[in-house]
Coordinates of N, CA, C and O in Angstrom, one line a residue:
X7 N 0.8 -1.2 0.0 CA 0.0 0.0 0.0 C 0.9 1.2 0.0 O 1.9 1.3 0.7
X8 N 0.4 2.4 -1.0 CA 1.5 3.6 -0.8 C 1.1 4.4 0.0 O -0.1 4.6 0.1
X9 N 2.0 4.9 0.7 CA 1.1 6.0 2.1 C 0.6 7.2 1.2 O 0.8 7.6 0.0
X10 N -0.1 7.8 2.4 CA -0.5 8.7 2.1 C 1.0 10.1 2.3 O 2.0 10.0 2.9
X11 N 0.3 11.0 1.6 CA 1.5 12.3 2.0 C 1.2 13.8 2.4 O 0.2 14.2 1.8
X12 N 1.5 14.2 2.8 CA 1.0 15.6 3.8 C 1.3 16.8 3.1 O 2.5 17.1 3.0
X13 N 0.1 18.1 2.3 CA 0.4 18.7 2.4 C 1.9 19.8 2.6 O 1.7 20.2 3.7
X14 N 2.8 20.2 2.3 CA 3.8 21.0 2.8 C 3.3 22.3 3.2 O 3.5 22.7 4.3
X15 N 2.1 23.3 2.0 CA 1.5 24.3 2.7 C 0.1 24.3 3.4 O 0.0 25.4 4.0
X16 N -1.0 23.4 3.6 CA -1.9 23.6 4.1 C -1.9 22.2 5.0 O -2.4 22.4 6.1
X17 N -1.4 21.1 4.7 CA -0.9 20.3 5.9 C -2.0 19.5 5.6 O -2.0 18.6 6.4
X18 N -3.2 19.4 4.8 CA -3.8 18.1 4.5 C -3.2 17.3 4.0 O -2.2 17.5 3.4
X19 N -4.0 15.7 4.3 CA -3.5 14.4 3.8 C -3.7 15.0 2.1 O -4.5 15.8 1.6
X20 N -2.7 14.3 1.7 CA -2.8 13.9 -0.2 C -2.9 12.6 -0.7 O -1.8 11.9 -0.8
X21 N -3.9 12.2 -1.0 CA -4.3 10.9 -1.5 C -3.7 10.2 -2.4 O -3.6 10.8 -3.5
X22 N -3.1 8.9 -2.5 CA -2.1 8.6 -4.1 C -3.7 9.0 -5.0 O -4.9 9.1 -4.6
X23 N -3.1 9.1 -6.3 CA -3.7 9.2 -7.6 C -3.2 8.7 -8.4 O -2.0 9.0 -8.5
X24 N -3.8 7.6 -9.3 CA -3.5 6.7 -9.9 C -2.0 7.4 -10.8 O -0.9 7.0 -10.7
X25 N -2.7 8.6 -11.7 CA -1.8 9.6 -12.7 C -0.3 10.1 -12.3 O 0.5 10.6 -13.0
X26 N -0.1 9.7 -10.8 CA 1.1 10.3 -10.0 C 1.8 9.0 -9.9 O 2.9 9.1 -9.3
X27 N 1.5 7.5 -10.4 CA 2.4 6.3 -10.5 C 3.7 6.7 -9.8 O 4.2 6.7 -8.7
X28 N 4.2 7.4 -11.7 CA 5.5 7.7 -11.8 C 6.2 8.8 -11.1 O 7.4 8.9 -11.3
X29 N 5.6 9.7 -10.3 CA 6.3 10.8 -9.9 C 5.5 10.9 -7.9 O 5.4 11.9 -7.2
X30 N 5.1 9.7 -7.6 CA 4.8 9.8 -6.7 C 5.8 10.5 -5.3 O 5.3 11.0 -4.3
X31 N 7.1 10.3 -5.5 CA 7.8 10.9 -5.0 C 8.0 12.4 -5.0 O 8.8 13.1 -4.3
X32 N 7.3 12.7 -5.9 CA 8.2 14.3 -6.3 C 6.9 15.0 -5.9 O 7.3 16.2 -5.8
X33 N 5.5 14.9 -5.6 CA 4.9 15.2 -4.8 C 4.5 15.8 -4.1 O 4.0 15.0 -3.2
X34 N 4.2 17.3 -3.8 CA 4.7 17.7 -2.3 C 3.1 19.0 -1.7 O 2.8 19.4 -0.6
X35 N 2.5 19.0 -2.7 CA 1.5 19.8 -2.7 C 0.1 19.1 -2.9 O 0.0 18.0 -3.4
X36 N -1.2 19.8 -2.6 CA -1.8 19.1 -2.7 C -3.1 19.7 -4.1 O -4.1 19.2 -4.7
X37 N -2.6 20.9 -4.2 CA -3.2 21.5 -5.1 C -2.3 22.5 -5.9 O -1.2 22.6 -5.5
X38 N -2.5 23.0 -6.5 CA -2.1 24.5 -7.8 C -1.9 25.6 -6.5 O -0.9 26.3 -6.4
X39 N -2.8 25.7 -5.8 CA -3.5 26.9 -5.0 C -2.2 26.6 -4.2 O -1.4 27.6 -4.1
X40 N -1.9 25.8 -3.8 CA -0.9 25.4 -2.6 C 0.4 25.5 -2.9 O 1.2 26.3 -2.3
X41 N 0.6 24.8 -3.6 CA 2.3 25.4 -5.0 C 2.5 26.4 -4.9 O 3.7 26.8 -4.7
X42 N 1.3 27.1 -5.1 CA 2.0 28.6 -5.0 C 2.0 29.6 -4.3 O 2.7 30.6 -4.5
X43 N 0.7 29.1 -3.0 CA 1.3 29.6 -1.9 C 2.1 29.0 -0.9 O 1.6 29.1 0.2
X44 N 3.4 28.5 -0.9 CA 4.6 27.8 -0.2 C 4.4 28.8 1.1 O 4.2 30.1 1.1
X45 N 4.5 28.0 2.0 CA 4.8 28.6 3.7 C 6.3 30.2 3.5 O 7.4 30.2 3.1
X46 N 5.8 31.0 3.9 CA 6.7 31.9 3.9 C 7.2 32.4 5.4 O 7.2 31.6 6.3
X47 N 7.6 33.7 5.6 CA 8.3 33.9 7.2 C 6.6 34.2 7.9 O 6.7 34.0 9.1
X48 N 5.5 34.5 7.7 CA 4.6 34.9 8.0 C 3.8 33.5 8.6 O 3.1 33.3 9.7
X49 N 4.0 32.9 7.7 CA 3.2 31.3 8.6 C 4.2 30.8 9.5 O 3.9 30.1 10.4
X50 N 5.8 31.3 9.4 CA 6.7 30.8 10.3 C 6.3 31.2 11.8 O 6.6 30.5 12.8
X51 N 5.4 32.9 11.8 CA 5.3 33.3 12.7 C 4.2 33.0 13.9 O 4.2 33.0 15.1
X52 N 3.2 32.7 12.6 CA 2.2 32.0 13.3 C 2.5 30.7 13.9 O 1.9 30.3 14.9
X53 N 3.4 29.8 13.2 CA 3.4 28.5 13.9 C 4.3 29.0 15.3 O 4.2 28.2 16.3
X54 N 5.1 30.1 15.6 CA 6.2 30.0 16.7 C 4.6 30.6 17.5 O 4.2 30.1 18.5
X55 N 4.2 31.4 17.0 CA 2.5 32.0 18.1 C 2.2 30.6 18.5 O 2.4 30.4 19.7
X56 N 1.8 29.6 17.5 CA 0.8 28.6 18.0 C 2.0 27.8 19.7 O 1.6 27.4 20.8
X57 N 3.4 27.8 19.4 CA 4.0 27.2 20.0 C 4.3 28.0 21.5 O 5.2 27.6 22.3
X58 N 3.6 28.9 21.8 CA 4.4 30.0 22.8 C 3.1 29.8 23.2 O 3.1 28.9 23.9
X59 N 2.2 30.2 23.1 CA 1.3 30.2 23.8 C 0.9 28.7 24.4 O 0.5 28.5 25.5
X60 N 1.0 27.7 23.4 CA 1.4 26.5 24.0 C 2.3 26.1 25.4 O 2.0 25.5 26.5
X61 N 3.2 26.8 25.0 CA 4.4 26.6 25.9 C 4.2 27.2 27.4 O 4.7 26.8 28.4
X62 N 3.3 28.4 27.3 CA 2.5 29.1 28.7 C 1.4 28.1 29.0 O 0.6 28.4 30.0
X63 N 1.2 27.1 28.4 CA 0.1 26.6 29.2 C 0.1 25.1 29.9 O 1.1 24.5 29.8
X64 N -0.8 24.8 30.3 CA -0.6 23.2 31.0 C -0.1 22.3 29.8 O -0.1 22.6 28.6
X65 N 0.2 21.1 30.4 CA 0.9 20.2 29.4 C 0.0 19.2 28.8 O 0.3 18.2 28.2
X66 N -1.4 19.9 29.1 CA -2.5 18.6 27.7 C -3.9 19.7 27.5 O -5.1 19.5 27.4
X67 N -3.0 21.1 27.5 CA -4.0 22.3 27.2 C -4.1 22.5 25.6 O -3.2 22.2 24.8
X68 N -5.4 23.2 25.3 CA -5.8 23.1 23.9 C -5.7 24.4 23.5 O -5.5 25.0 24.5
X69 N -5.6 25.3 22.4 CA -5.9 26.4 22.2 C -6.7 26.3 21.0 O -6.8 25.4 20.1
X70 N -7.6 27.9 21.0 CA -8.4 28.2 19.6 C -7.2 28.1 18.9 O -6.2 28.0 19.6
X71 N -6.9 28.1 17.2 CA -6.3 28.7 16.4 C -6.5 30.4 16.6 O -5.5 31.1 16.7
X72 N -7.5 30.9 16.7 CA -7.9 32.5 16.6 C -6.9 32.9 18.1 O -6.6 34.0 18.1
X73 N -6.5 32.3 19.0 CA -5.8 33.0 20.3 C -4.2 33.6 19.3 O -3.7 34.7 19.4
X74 N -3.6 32.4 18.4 CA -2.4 32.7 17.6 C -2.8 33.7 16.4 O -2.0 34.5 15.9
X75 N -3.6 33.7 16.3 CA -4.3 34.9 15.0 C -3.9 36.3 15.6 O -3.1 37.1 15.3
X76 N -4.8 36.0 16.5 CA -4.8 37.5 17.3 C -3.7 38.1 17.6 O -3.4 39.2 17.4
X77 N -3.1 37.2 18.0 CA -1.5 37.7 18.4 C -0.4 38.1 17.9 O 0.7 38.6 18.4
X78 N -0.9 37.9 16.2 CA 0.1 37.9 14.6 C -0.7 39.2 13.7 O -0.4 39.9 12.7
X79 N -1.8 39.0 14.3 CA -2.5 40.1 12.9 C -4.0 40.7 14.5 O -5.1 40.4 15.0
X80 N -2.7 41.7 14.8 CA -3.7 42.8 15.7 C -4.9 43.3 16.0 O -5.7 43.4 16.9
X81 N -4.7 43.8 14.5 CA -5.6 44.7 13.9 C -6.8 44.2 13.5 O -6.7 43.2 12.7
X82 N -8.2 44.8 13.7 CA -9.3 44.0 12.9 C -9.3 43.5 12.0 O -8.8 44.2 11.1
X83 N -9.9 42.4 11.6 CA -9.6 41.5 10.3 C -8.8 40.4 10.1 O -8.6 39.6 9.1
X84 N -8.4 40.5 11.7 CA -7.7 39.2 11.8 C -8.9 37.7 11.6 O -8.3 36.7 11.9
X85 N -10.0 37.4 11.3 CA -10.2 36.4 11.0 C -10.2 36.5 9.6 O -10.8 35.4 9.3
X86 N -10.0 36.8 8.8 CA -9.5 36.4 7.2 C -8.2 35.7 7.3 O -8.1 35.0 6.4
X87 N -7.0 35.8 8.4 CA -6.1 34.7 8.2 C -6.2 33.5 9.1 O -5.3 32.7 9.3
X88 N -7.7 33.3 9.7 CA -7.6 31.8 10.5 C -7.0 30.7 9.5 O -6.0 30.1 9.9
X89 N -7.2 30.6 8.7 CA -7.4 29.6 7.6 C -6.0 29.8 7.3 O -5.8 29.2 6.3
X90 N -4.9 30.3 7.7 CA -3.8 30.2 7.3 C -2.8 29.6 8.5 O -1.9 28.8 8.6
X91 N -3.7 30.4 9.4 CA -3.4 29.6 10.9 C -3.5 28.2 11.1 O -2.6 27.5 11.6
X92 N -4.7 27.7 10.7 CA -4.9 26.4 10.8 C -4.2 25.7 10.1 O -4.0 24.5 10.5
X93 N -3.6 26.0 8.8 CA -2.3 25.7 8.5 C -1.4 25.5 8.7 O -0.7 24.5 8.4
X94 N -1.0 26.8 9.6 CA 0.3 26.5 10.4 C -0.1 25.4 11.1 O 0.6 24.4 11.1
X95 N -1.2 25.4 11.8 CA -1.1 24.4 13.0 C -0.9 23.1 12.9 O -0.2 22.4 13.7
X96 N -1.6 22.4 11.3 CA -1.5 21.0 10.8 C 0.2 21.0 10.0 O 0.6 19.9 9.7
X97 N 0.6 21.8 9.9 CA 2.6 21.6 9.5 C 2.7 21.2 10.8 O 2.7 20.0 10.8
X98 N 2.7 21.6 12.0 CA 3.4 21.6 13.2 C 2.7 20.3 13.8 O 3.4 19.8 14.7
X99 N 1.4 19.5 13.4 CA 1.2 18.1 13.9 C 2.2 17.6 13.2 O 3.2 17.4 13.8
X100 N 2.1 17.4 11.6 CA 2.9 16.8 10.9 C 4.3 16.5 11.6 O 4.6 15.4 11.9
X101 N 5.0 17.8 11.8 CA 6.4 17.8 12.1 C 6.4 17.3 13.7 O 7.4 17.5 14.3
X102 N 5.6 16.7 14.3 CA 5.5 16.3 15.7 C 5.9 17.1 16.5 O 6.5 16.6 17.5
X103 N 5.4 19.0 16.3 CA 5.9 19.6 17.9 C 4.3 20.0 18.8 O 4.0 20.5 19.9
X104 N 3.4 19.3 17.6 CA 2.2 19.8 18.4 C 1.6 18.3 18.5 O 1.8 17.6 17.6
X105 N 0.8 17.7 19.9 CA 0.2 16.6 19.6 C -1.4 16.3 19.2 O -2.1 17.2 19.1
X106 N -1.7 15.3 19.1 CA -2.9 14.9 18.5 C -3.9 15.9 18.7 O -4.4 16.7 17.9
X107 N -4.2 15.6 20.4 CA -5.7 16.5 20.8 C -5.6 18.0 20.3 O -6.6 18.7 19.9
X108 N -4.1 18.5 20.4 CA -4.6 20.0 19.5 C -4.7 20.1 18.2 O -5.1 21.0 17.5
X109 N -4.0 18.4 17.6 CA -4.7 19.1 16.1 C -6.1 18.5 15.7 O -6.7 19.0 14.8
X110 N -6.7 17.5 16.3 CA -8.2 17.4 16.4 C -8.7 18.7 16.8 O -9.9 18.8 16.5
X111 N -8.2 19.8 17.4 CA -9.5 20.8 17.9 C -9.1 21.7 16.6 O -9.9 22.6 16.2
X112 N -8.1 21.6 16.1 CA -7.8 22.6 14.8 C -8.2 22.0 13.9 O -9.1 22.7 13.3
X113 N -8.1 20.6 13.2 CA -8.8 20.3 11.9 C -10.7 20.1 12.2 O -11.5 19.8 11.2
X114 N -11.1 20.2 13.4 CA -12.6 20.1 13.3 C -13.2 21.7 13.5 O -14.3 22.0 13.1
X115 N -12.5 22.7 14.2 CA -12.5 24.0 13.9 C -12.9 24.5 12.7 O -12.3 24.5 11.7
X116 N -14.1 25.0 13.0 CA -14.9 25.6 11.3 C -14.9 27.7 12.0 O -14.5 28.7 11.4
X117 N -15.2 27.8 12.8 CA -16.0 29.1 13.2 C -14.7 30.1 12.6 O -14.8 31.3 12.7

């Protein structure tokens, strides 16, 4: 069975497809939209948010995504970048610094 493979910018699973046989390895996105938006220093910033505020809190504590929002984009209007947030958040399950239960409350997080 071929695994599955993770997003690099929005951090969803990517499904094999039959058409990717030959280049299953080379891989790394899960869409056009994603390619070309590649993680830049601005999601870097958000993921070090998601991790600091983590870091202040008990050791099996959850946070909204919107607490790291707030903290990166001040100014009103910060929920137009949740959705970039919750991005960060699923790179950082991936890379194993965040564990399960907070990315269950980020990938079922719609508001």
């Amino acid at each position: 069975m071929i695994p599955n493979k993770i997003c690099q910018t929005c951090g969803r699973t990517i499904q094999w497809r039959k058409k990717w046989k030959n280049c299953w390895h080379e891989i790394r996105y899960c869409s056009i939209q994603c390619r070309r938006s590649k993680p830049n220093d601005l999601d870097r910033k958000l993921e070090t948010a998601i991790l600091e505020i983590l870091n202040h809190k008990s050791i099996n504590a959850t946070i909204c995504p919107s607490e790291a929002t707030r903290l990166i984009f001040k100014e009103e209007g910060w929920q137009k970048h949740m959705e970039r947030t919750r991005q960060a958040a699923r790179r950082l399950l991936e890379t194993g610094e965040i564990d399960d239960v907070l990315a269950q409350e980020v990938q079922t997080y719609t508001g």
